[in-house]
Amino acid sequence: MLSTIAVILAAGLLMALLGAAAGLWWMRRAMRRPVRVCAAPADGCDGCPSSGGSGPRFAPQLAFAAASGGGGSGGAGGEAPESRGPDRRTFLRGALGLSSLGAVGSFGAASIAFLWPDTRGGFGAVLEVGHVDDVLNDIDEADGAFEFTPGRARLVRYDPEDDTEDAYLELTQEGESPVLALYQVCPHLGCAVPWCDSSRWWECPCHASAYNRWGEFQDGPAPRGMDRFRVEISDDGILSVDTTEIIDGPSRGQQSLIQPREGDACV
């Protein structure tokens, strides 16, 4: 979590620096562009309106200088000197555009940093749980379902002989893993789904969706069974949960594990 926040802050700082650099570049470019200003509205200066038309803005201070005989070699009827730099409207438009670009860039960088999988550990990576024998002991001590917090997963026992449709062999390394990993989030509206010790089912407290031990749909408004992760076992017996991909749960009609409710519901 802290690493994600650090990446977001760094991305925001980078975008702010890029925006400042772009602003300085734009200002320097605008300062080099000449803007012709007439001494009076109707003094014959090229491009100047005679009265209220479009064109370079009327500069009162230059008009006063021209009327008093100043204004350089052009005299009272000549053109005023060229003035450099953007006017207020141009400056405000540029500032608004740069600030909008910086805001959009910061939001995009923060979104990418938040969604990018964390391959160094934590959710979004392949996480080691422990030796498979220790994991099975943890499941039994937790009364049938072990909560693996770093992977946002719920671990339960899996026996391929009980898998009447061979639906989860791919997720358990062709049945080599005696553990099935379920995603803790209800596929209905995203609530965390706790284990009910009395019914031996997963029961969502938000809208009463219910799933059997393997996360297969049993009751409620959920559109499918609980989503899940692949489980891998190394040659030395270390069990890992692959959280880089959340796999959609089985359809509402799939019942690979025949397990009726074993007690009172918790919801």
PDB file of C-alpha atoms in Angstrom:
ATOM      1  CA  MET A   1       0.000   0.000   0.000  1.00  0.00           C
ATOM      2  CA  LEU A   2       2.772   2.410   0.920  1.00  0.00           C
ATOM      3  CA  SER A   3       4.647   1.619  -2.278  1.00  0.00           C
ATOM      4  CA  THR A   4       1.518   2.375  -4.319  1.00  0.00           C
ATOM      5  CA  ILE A   5       1.074   5.730  -2.562  1.00  0.00           C
ATOM      6  CA  ALA A   6       4.737   6.570  -3.168  1.00  0.00           C
ATOM      7  CA  VAL A   7       4.383   5.793  -6.877  1.00  0.00           C
ATOM      8  CA  ILE A   8       1.260   7.965  -7.121  1.00  0.00           C
ATOM      9  CA  LEU A   9       2.983  10.895  -5.382  1.00  0.00           C
ATOM     10  CA  ALA A  10       6.057  10.536  -7.581  1.00  0.00           C
ATOM     11  CA  ALA A  11       3.889  10.453 -10.708  1.00  0.00           C
ATOM     12  CA  GLY A  12       2.016  13.580  -9.596  1.00  0.00           C
ATOM     13  CA  LEU A  13       5.285  15.416  -8.890  1.00  0.00           C
ATOM     14  CA  LEU A  14       6.662  14.407 -12.281  1.00  0.00           C
ATOM     15  CA  MET A  15       3.560  15.679 -14.059  1.00  0.00           C
ATOM     16  CA  ALA A  16       3.758  18.967 -12.124  1.00  0.00           C
ATOM     17  CA  LEU A  17       7.389  19.429 -13.187  1.00  0.00           C
ATOM     18  CA  LEU A  18       6.517  18.636 -16.795  1.00  0.00           C
ATOM     19  CA  GLY A  19       3.652  21.125 -16.649  1.00  0.00           C
ATOM     20  CA  ALA A  20       5.936  23.832 -15.244  1.00  0.00           C
ATOM     21  CA  ALA A  21       8.541  23.167 -17.941  1.00  0.00           C
ATOM     22  CA  ALA A  22       5.877  23.325 -20.645  1.00  0.00           C
ATOM     23  CA  GLY A  23       4.578  26.583 -19.170  1.00  0.00           C
ATOM     24  CA  LEU A  24       8.027  28.188 -19.230  1.00  0.00           C
ATOM     25  CA  TRP A  25       8.571  27.044 -22.801  1.00  0.00           C
ATOM     26  CA  TRP A  26       5.217  28.463 -23.872  1.00  0.00           C
ATOM     27  CA  MET A  27       5.867  31.797 -22.141  1.00  0.00           C
ATOM     28  CA  ARG A  28       9.263  32.181 -23.798  1.00  0.00           C
ATOM     29  CA  ARG A  29       7.749  31.370 -27.171  1.00  0.00           C
ATOM     30  CA  ALA A  30       4.937  33.854 -26.626  1.00  0.00           C
ATOM     31  CA  MET A  31       7.352  36.593 -25.515  1.00  0.00           C
ATOM     32  CA  ARG A  32       9.249  36.290 -28.795  1.00  0.00           C
ATOM     33  CA  ARG A  33       6.134  36.832 -30.903  1.00  0.00           C
ATOM     34  CA  PRO A  34       5.668  40.556 -31.777  1.00  0.00           C
ATOM     35  CA  VAL A  35       2.281  42.221 -31.359  1.00  0.00           C
ATOM     36  CA  ARG A  36       1.650  45.474 -33.248  1.00  0.00           C
ATOM     37  CA  VAL A  37      -0.080  48.199 -31.268  1.00  0.00           C
ATOM     38  CA  CYS A  38      -1.423  51.366 -32.918  1.00  0.00           C
ATOM     39  CA  ALA A  39      -1.054  54.803 -31.416  1.00  0.00           C
ATOM     40  CA  ALA A  40      -4.669  55.758 -32.169  1.00  0.00           C
ATOM     41  CA  PRO A  41      -7.772  54.027 -33.554  1.00  0.00           C
ATOM     42  CA  ALA A  42      -7.768  55.962 -36.846  1.00  0.00           C
ATOM     43  CA  ASP A  43      -4.195  57.061 -37.518  1.00  0.00           C
ATOM     44  CA  GLY A  44      -3.705  54.936 -40.596  1.00  0.00           C
ATOM     45  CA  CYS A  45      -1.713  52.138 -38.980  1.00  0.00           C
ATOM     46  CA  ASP A  46      -1.928  48.914 -40.986  1.00  0.00           C
ATOM     47  CA  GLY A  47      -4.364  46.475 -39.442  1.00  0.00           C
ATOM     48  CA  CYS A  48      -5.853  48.994 -36.969  1.00  0.00           C
ATOM     49  CA  PRO A  49      -9.611  49.423 -36.880  1.00  0.00           C
ATOM     50  CA  SER A  50     -11.068  52.858 -37.385  1.00  0.00           C
ATOM     51  CA  SER A  51     -13.636  52.424 -34.623  1.00  0.00           C
ATOM     52  CA  GLY A  52     -14.409  49.406 -32.500  1.00  0.00           C
ATOM     53  CA  GLY A  53     -13.361  46.788 -35.075  1.00  0.00           C
ATOM     54  CA  SER A  54     -11.133  43.800 -34.638  1.00  0.00           C
ATOM     55  CA  GLY A  55      -7.387  44.148 -34.683  1.00  0.00           C
ATOM     56  CA  PRO A  56      -4.567  45.151 -32.352  1.00  0.00           C
ATOM     57  CA  ARG A  57      -5.675  46.736 -29.118  1.00  0.00           C
ATOM     58  CA  PHE A  58      -5.564  50.524 -28.643  1.00  0.00           C
ATOM     59  CA  ALA A  59      -2.858  51.594 -26.199  1.00  0.00           C
ATOM     60  CA  PRO A  60      -3.779  54.893 -24.449  1.00  0.00           C
ATOM     61  CA  GLN A  61      -0.265  55.540 -23.215  1.00  0.00           C
ATOM     62  CA  LEU A  62       1.132  55.319 -26.741  1.00  0.00           C
ATOM     63  CA  ALA A  63      -1.630  57.564 -28.063  1.00  0.00           C
ATOM     64  CA  PHE A  64      -0.762  60.161 -25.445  1.00  0.00           C
ATOM     65  CA  ALA A  65       2.908  59.974 -26.417  1.00  0.00           C
ATOM     66  CA  ALA A  66       2.069  60.385 -30.092  1.00  0.00           C
ATOM     67  CA  ALA A  67      -0.228  63.357 -29.455  1.00  0.00           C
ATOM     68  CA  SER A  68       2.461  65.152 -27.470  1.00  0.00           C
ATOM     69  CA  GLY A  69       5.012  64.761 -30.224  1.00  0.00           C
ATOM     70  CA  GLY A  70       6.816  61.744 -28.789  1.00  0.00           C
ATOM     71  CA  GLY A  71       6.741  58.194 -29.966  1.00  0.00           C
ATOM     72  CA  GLY A  72      10.029  58.044 -31.851  1.00  0.00           C
ATOM     73  CA  SER A  73      10.737  58.718 -35.482  1.00  0.00           C
ATOM     74  CA  GLY A  74       7.177  58.050 -36.569  1.00  0.00           C
ATOM     75  CA  GLY A  75       5.901  61.359 -35.128  1.00  0.00           C
ATOM     76  CA  ALA A  76       2.298  62.022 -34.214  1.00  0.00           C
ATOM     77  CA  GLY A  77       0.889  60.155 -37.170  1.00  0.00           C
ATOM     78  CA  GLY A  78       3.336  57.259 -37.214  1.00  0.00           C
ATOM     79  CA  GLU A  79       3.093  53.781 -35.887  1.00  0.00           C
ATOM     80  CA  ALA A  80       3.788  52.992 -32.262  1.00  0.00           C
ATOM     81  CA  PRO A  81       6.670  50.714 -31.354  1.00  0.00           C
ATOM     82  CA  GLU A  82       6.062  46.992 -31.374  1.00  0.00           C
ATOM     83  CA  SER A  83       5.060  45.436 -28.036  1.00  0.00           C
ATOM     84  CA  ARG A  84       6.082  41.897 -27.169  1.00  0.00           C
ATOM     85  CA  GLY A  85       4.315  39.335 -24.998  1.00  0.00           C
ATOM     86  CA  PRO A  86       0.864  37.731 -24.777  1.00  0.00           C
ATOM     87  CA  ASP A  87      -2.215  39.629 -23.747  1.00  0.00           C
ATOM     88  CA  ARG A  88      -4.242  38.654 -20.697  1.00  0.00           C
ATOM     89  CA  ARG A  89      -6.732  36.483 -22.573  1.00  0.00           C
ATOM     90  CA  THR A  90      -4.014  34.487 -24.314  1.00  0.00           C
ATOM     91  CA  PHE A  91      -2.147  34.014 -21.062  1.00  0.00           C
ATOM     92  CA  LEU A  92      -5.258  32.788 -19.210  1.00  0.00           C
ATOM     93  CA  ARG A  93      -6.121  30.360 -22.003  1.00  0.00           C
ATOM     94  CA  GLY A  94      -2.626  28.936 -21.960  1.00  0.00           C
ATOM     95  CA  ALA A  95      -2.579  28.645 -18.167  1.00  0.00           C
ATOM     96  CA  LEU A  96      -5.959  26.887 -18.172  1.00  0.00           C
ATOM     97  CA  GLY A  97      -4.818  24.469 -20.858  1.00  0.00           C
ATOM     98  CA  LEU A  98      -1.600  23.625 -19.026  1.00  0.00           C
ATOM     99  CA  SER A  99      -3.361  23.116 -15.697  1.00  0.00           C
ATOM    100  CA  SER A 100      -5.949  20.852 -17.343  1.00  0.00           C
ATOM    101  CA  LEU A 101      -3.193  18.855 -19.024  1.00  0.00           C
ATOM    102  CA  GLY A 102      -1.374  18.470 -15.713  1.00  0.00           C
ATOM    103  CA  ALA A 103      -4.536  17.346 -13.899  1.00  0.00           C
ATOM    104  CA  VAL A 104      -5.400  14.764 -16.557  1.00  0.00           C
ATOM    105  CA  GLY A 105      -1.821  13.508 -16.655  1.00  0.00           C
ATOM    106  CA  SER A 106      -1.626  13.174 -12.867  1.00  0.00           C
ATOM    107  CA  PHE A 107      -4.928  11.289 -12.764  1.00  0.00           C
ATOM    108  CA  GLY A 108      -3.779   8.959 -15.537  1.00  0.00           C
ATOM    109  CA  ALA A 109      -0.449   8.274 -13.850  1.00  0.00           C
ATOM    110  CA  ALA A 110      -2.145   7.625 -10.510  1.00  0.00           C
ATOM    111  CA  SER A 111      -4.643   5.249 -12.144  1.00  0.00           C
ATOM    112  CA  ILE A 112      -1.882   3.291 -13.866  1.00  0.00           C
ATOM    113  CA  ALA A 113       0.099   3.082 -10.619  1.00  0.00           C
ATOM    114  CA  PHE A 114      -2.969   1.845  -8.745  1.00  0.00           C
ATOM    115  CA  LEU A 115      -3.930  -0.797 -11.328  1.00  0.00           C
ATOM    116  CA  TRP A 116      -0.424  -2.009 -12.153  1.00  0.00           C
ATOM    117  CA  PRO A 117       0.189  -5.481 -10.660  1.00  0.00           C
ATOM    118  CA  ASP A 118       2.654  -5.527  -7.796  1.00  0.00           C
ATOM    119  CA  THR A 119       5.141  -8.193  -8.857  1.00  0.00           C
ATOM    120  CA  ARG A 120       7.282  -7.604  -5.767  1.00  0.00           C
ATOM    121  CA  GLY A 121       4.717  -9.132  -3.441  1.00  0.00           C
ATOM    122  CA  GLY A 122       1.198  -8.508  -2.236  1.00  0.00           C
ATOM    123  CA  PHE A 123      -2.060  -8.821  -4.100  1.00  0.00           C
ATOM    124  CA  GLY A 124      -1.469  -9.011  -7.854  1.00  0.00           C
ATOM    125  CA  ALA A 125       1.531 -11.339  -7.615  1.00  0.00           C
ATOM    126  CA  VAL A 126       2.197 -15.043  -7.123  1.00  0.00           C
ATOM    127  CA  LEU A 127       2.223 -15.419  -3.330  1.00  0.00           C
ATOM    128  CA  GLU A 128       3.716 -18.229  -1.303  1.00  0.00           C
ATOM    129  CA  VAL A 129       1.405 -19.461   1.438  1.00  0.00           C
ATOM    130  CA  GLY A 130       3.610 -22.127   2.994  1.00  0.00           C
ATOM    131  CA  HIS A 131       4.217 -25.844   2.888  1.00  0.00           C
ATOM    132  CA  VAL A 132       1.121 -27.690   1.754  1.00  0.00           C
ATOM    133  CA  ASP A 133       0.939 -29.754   4.972  1.00  0.00           C
ATOM    134  CA  ASP A 134       1.014 -26.599   7.080  1.00  0.00           C
ATOM    135  CA  VAL A 135      -1.668 -25.005   4.909  1.00  0.00           C
ATOM    136  CA  LEU A 136      -3.950 -28.024   5.354  1.00  0.00           C
ATOM    137  CA  ASN A 137      -3.444 -27.823   9.111  1.00  0.00           C
ATOM    138  CA  ASP A 138      -4.347 -24.122   9.024  1.00  0.00           C
ATOM    139  CA  ILE A 139      -7.543 -24.935   7.112  1.00  0.00           C
ATOM    140  CA  ASP A 140      -8.544 -27.594   9.637  1.00  0.00           C
ATOM    141  CA  GLU A 141      -7.765 -25.336  12.595  1.00  0.00           C
ATOM    142  CA  ALA A 142      -9.914 -22.602  11.010  1.00  0.00           C
ATOM    143  CA  ASP A 143     -12.842 -25.043  10.927  1.00  0.00           C
ATOM    144  CA  GLY A 144     -12.741 -25.678   7.198  1.00  0.00           C
ATOM    145  CA  ALA A 145     -11.771 -22.338   5.660  1.00  0.00           C
ATOM    146  CA  PHE A 146      -8.503 -20.449   6.065  1.00  0.00           C
ATOM    147  CA  GLU A 147      -8.282 -16.722   5.303  1.00  0.00           C
ATOM    148  CA  PHE A 148      -5.107 -15.876   3.393  1.00  0.00           C
ATOM    149  CA  THR A 149      -5.110 -12.105   3.888  1.00  0.00           C
ATOM    150  CA  PRO A 150      -2.167 -11.069   1.627  1.00  0.00           C
ATOM    151  CA  GLY A 151      -3.863 -12.701  -1.364  1.00  0.00           C
ATOM    152  CA  ARG A 152      -7.437 -11.689  -0.447  1.00  0.00           C
ATOM    153  CA  ALA A 153      -8.211 -15.379  -0.745  1.00  0.00           C
ATOM    154  CA  ARG A 154     -10.131 -18.042   1.169  1.00  0.00           C
ATOM    155  CA  LEU A 155      -8.471 -21.467   1.146  1.00  0.00           C
ATOM    156  CA  VAL A 156     -10.471 -24.699   1.452  1.00  0.00           C
ATOM    157  CA  ARG A 157      -9.701 -28.371   1.010  1.00  0.00           C
ATOM    158  CA  TYR A 158     -10.095 -29.811  -2.475  1.00  0.00           C
ATOM    159  CA  ASP A 159     -10.396 -33.479  -3.388  1.00  0.00           C
ATOM    160  CA  PRO A 160     -10.508 -34.284  -7.129  1.00  0.00           C
ATOM    161  CA  GLU A 161     -12.582 -37.382  -6.365  1.00  0.00           C
ATOM    162  CA  ASP A 162     -15.382 -35.093  -5.128  1.00  0.00           C
ATOM    163  CA  ASP A 163     -15.148 -32.980  -8.285  1.00  0.00           C
ATOM    164  CA  THR A 164     -17.883 -34.766 -10.217  1.00  0.00           C
ATOM    165  CA  GLU A 165     -17.389 -32.584 -13.310  1.00  0.00           C
ATOM    166  CA  ASP A 166     -13.584 -32.182 -13.174  1.00  0.00           C
ATOM    167  CA  ALA A 167     -14.267 -28.460 -13.154  1.00  0.00           C
ATOM    168  CA  TYR A 168     -11.318 -27.345 -11.049  1.00  0.00           C
ATOM    169  CA  LEU A 169      -8.454 -29.549 -12.162  1.00  0.00           C
ATOM    170  CA  GLU A 170      -6.922 -26.679 -14.117  1.00  0.00           C
ATOM    171  CA  LEU A 171      -7.006 -24.429 -11.060  1.00  0.00           C
ATOM    172  CA  THR A 172      -5.377 -27.029  -8.820  1.00  0.00           C
ATOM    173  CA  GLN A 173      -2.473 -28.085 -11.030  1.00  0.00           C
ATOM    174  CA  GLU A 174      -4.412 -31.014 -12.503  1.00  0.00           C
ATOM    175  CA  GLY A 175      -5.558 -32.093  -9.067  1.00  0.00           C
ATOM    176  CA  GLU A 176      -2.076 -32.087  -7.527  1.00  0.00           C
ATOM    177  CA  SER A 177      -3.105 -29.353  -5.096  1.00  0.00           C
ATOM    178  CA  PRO A 178      -5.414 -30.412  -2.258  1.00  0.00           C
ATOM    179  CA  VAL A 179      -6.342 -26.752  -1.803  1.00  0.00           C
ATOM    180  CA  LEU A 180      -8.779 -24.514  -3.679  1.00  0.00           C
ATOM    181  CA  ALA A 181      -8.346 -20.714  -3.498  1.00  0.00           C
ATOM    182  CA  LEU A 182     -11.476 -18.537  -3.639  1.00  0.00           C
ATOM    183  CA  TYR A 183     -11.540 -14.760  -4.086  1.00  0.00           C
ATOM    184  CA  GLN A 184     -13.011 -13.174  -0.961  1.00  0.00           C
ATOM    185  CA  VAL A 185     -15.282 -10.748  -2.861  1.00  0.00           C
ATOM    186  CA  CYS A 186     -18.910 -11.580  -3.623  1.00  0.00           C
ATOM    187  CA  PRO A 187     -19.504 -11.418  -7.407  1.00  0.00           C
ATOM    188  CA  HIS A 188     -22.847  -9.702  -6.800  1.00  0.00           C
ATOM    189  CA  LEU A 189     -21.834  -6.275  -5.469  1.00  0.00           C
ATOM    190  CA  GLY A 190     -18.351  -6.809  -4.071  1.00  0.00           C
ATOM    191  CA  CYS A 191     -18.950  -7.445  -0.363  1.00  0.00           C
ATOM    192  CA  ALA A 192     -16.524  -9.636   1.557  1.00  0.00           C
ATOM    193  CA  VAL A 193     -17.971 -13.134   2.007  1.00  0.00           C
ATOM    194  CA  PRO A 194     -17.344 -14.796   5.397  1.00  0.00           C
ATOM    195  CA  TRP A 195     -17.464 -18.492   6.216  1.00  0.00           C
ATOM    196  CA  CYS A 196     -20.510 -19.697   8.169  1.00  0.00           C
ATOM    197  CA  ASP A 197     -19.433 -22.319  10.698  1.00  0.00           C
ATOM    198  CA  SER A 198     -22.949 -23.665  11.220  1.00  0.00           C
ATOM    199  CA  SER A 199     -24.075 -24.113   7.605  1.00  0.00           C
ATOM    200  CA  ARG A 200     -20.554 -24.833   6.287  1.00  0.00           C
ATOM    201  CA  TRP A 201     -21.287 -22.471   3.417  1.00  0.00           C
ATOM    202  CA  TRP A 202     -20.051 -19.071   2.353  1.00  0.00           C
ATOM    203  CA  GLU A 203     -22.773 -16.512   3.097  1.00  0.00           C
ATOM    204  CA  CYS A 204     -22.681 -12.884   1.990  1.00  0.00           C
ATOM    205  CA  PRO A 205     -23.977 -10.521   4.708  1.00  0.00           C
ATOM    206  CA  CYS A 206     -25.009  -7.829   2.204  1.00  0.00           C
ATOM    207  CA  HIS A 207     -27.692  -9.572   0.121  1.00  0.00           C
ATOM    208  CA  ALA A 208     -27.676 -13.163   1.448  1.00  0.00           C
ATOM    209  CA  SER A 209     -25.994 -14.828  -1.517  1.00  0.00           C
ATOM    210  CA  ALA A 210     -24.825 -18.287  -0.456  1.00  0.00           C
ATOM    211  CA  TYR A 211     -22.166 -20.633  -1.841  1.00  0.00           C
ATOM    212  CA  ASN A 212     -21.049 -24.128  -0.904  1.00  0.00           C
ATOM    213  CA  ARG A 213     -17.563 -24.901   0.383  1.00  0.00           C
ATOM    214  CA  TRP A 214     -16.059 -24.707  -3.098  1.00  0.00           C
ATOM    215  CA  GLY A 215     -17.731 -21.371  -3.773  1.00  0.00           C
ATOM    216  CA  GLU A 216     -20.449 -22.715  -6.076  1.00  0.00           C
ATOM    217  CA  PHE A 217     -23.685 -20.727  -6.172  1.00  0.00           C
ATOM    218  CA  GLN A 218     -26.502 -21.993  -3.939  1.00  0.00           C
ATOM    219  CA  ASP A 219     -28.859 -19.103  -3.231  1.00  0.00           C
ATOM    220  CA  GLY A 220     -29.343 -15.338  -3.545  1.00  0.00           C
ATOM    221  CA  PRO A 221     -28.951 -12.682  -6.258  1.00  0.00           C
ATOM    222  CA  ALA A 222     -25.320 -13.406  -7.199  1.00  0.00           C
ATOM    223  CA  PRO A 223     -24.837 -13.915 -10.969  1.00  0.00           C
ATOM    224  CA  ARG A 224     -22.363 -16.810 -10.550  1.00  0.00           C
ATOM    225  CA  GLY A 225     -20.241 -18.663  -8.044  1.00  0.00           C
ATOM    226  CA  MET A 226     -17.329 -17.078  -6.211  1.00  0.00           C
ATOM    227  CA  ASP A 227     -14.341 -16.088  -8.325  1.00  0.00           C
ATOM    228  CA  ARG A 228     -11.073 -17.911  -7.725  1.00  0.00           C
ATOM    229  CA  PHE A 229      -7.310 -18.129  -8.237  1.00  0.00           C
ATOM    230  CA  ARG A 230      -4.955 -20.767  -9.556  1.00  0.00           C
ATOM    231  CA  VAL A 231      -2.972 -22.731  -6.988  1.00  0.00           C
ATOM    232  CA  GLU A 232       0.521 -24.098  -7.589  1.00  0.00           C
ATOM    233  CA  ILE A 233       2.726 -26.498  -5.627  1.00  0.00           C
ATOM    234  CA  SER A 234       6.488 -26.523  -6.105  1.00  0.00           C
ATOM    235  CA  ASP A 235       8.658 -29.637  -6.089  1.00  0.00           C
ATOM    236  CA  ASP A 236       9.515 -29.064  -2.428  1.00  0.00           C
ATOM    237  CA  GLY A 237       5.842 -28.807  -1.445  1.00  0.00           C
ATOM    238  CA  ILE A 238       5.463 -25.016  -1.184  1.00  0.00           C
ATOM    239  CA  LEU A 239       1.928 -23.934  -2.043  1.00  0.00           C
ATOM    240  CA  SER A 240       1.446 -20.617  -3.862  1.00  0.00           C
ATOM    241  CA  VAL A 241      -1.634 -18.652  -4.907  1.00  0.00           C
ATOM    242  CA  ASP A 242      -1.503 -16.840  -8.258  1.00  0.00           C
ATOM    243  CA  THR A 243      -3.343 -13.541  -7.719  1.00  0.00           C
ATOM    244  CA  THR A 244      -2.217 -12.035 -11.022  1.00  0.00           C
ATOM    245  CA  GLU A 245      -5.504 -13.196 -12.564  1.00  0.00           C
ATOM    246  CA  ILE A 246      -8.976 -13.364 -11.036  1.00  0.00           C
ATOM    247  CA  ILE A 247     -10.857 -16.211 -12.705  1.00  0.00           C
ATOM    248  CA  ASP A 248     -14.634 -15.942 -12.996  1.00  0.00           C
ATOM    249  CA  GLY A 249     -16.567 -18.329 -10.809  1.00  0.00           C
ATOM    250  CA  PRO A 250     -18.722 -21.175 -12.136  1.00  0.00           C
ATOM    251  CA  SER A 251     -22.178 -20.537 -13.530  1.00  0.00           C
ATOM    252  CA  ARG A 252     -25.200 -20.628 -11.254  1.00  0.00           C
ATOM    253  CA  GLY A 253     -26.158 -24.110 -12.439  1.00  0.00           C
ATOM    254  CA  GLN A 254     -22.776 -25.785 -11.959  1.00  0.00           C
ATOM    255  CA  GLN A 255     -22.663 -28.166  -8.975  1.00  0.00           C
ATOM    256  CA  SER A 256     -19.415 -30.112  -8.948  1.00  0.00           C
ATOM    257  CA  LEU A 257     -19.502 -30.550  -5.166  1.00  0.00           C
ATOM    258  CA  ILE A 258     -22.659 -32.079  -3.746  1.00  0.00           C
ATOM    259  CA  GLN A 259     -22.865 -30.399  -0.352  1.00  0.00           C
ATOM    260  CA  PRO A 260     -26.219 -29.462   1.174  1.00  0.00           C
ATOM    261  CA  ARG A 261     -26.428 -26.912   3.964  1.00  0.00           C
ATOM    262  CA  GLU A 262     -25.225 -28.613   7.153  1.00  0.00           C
ATOM    263  CA  GLY A 263     -26.805 -26.316   9.735  1.00  0.00           C
ATOM    264  CA  ASP A 264     -28.475 -22.993  10.391  1.00  0.00           C
ATOM    265  CA  ALA A 265     -27.695 -20.080   8.132  1.00  0.00           C
ATOM    266  CA  CYS A 266     -25.649 -17.185   9.476  1.00  0.00           C
ATOM    267  CA  VAL A 267     -27.420 -14.560   7.353  1.00  0.00           C
TER     268      VAL A 267
END
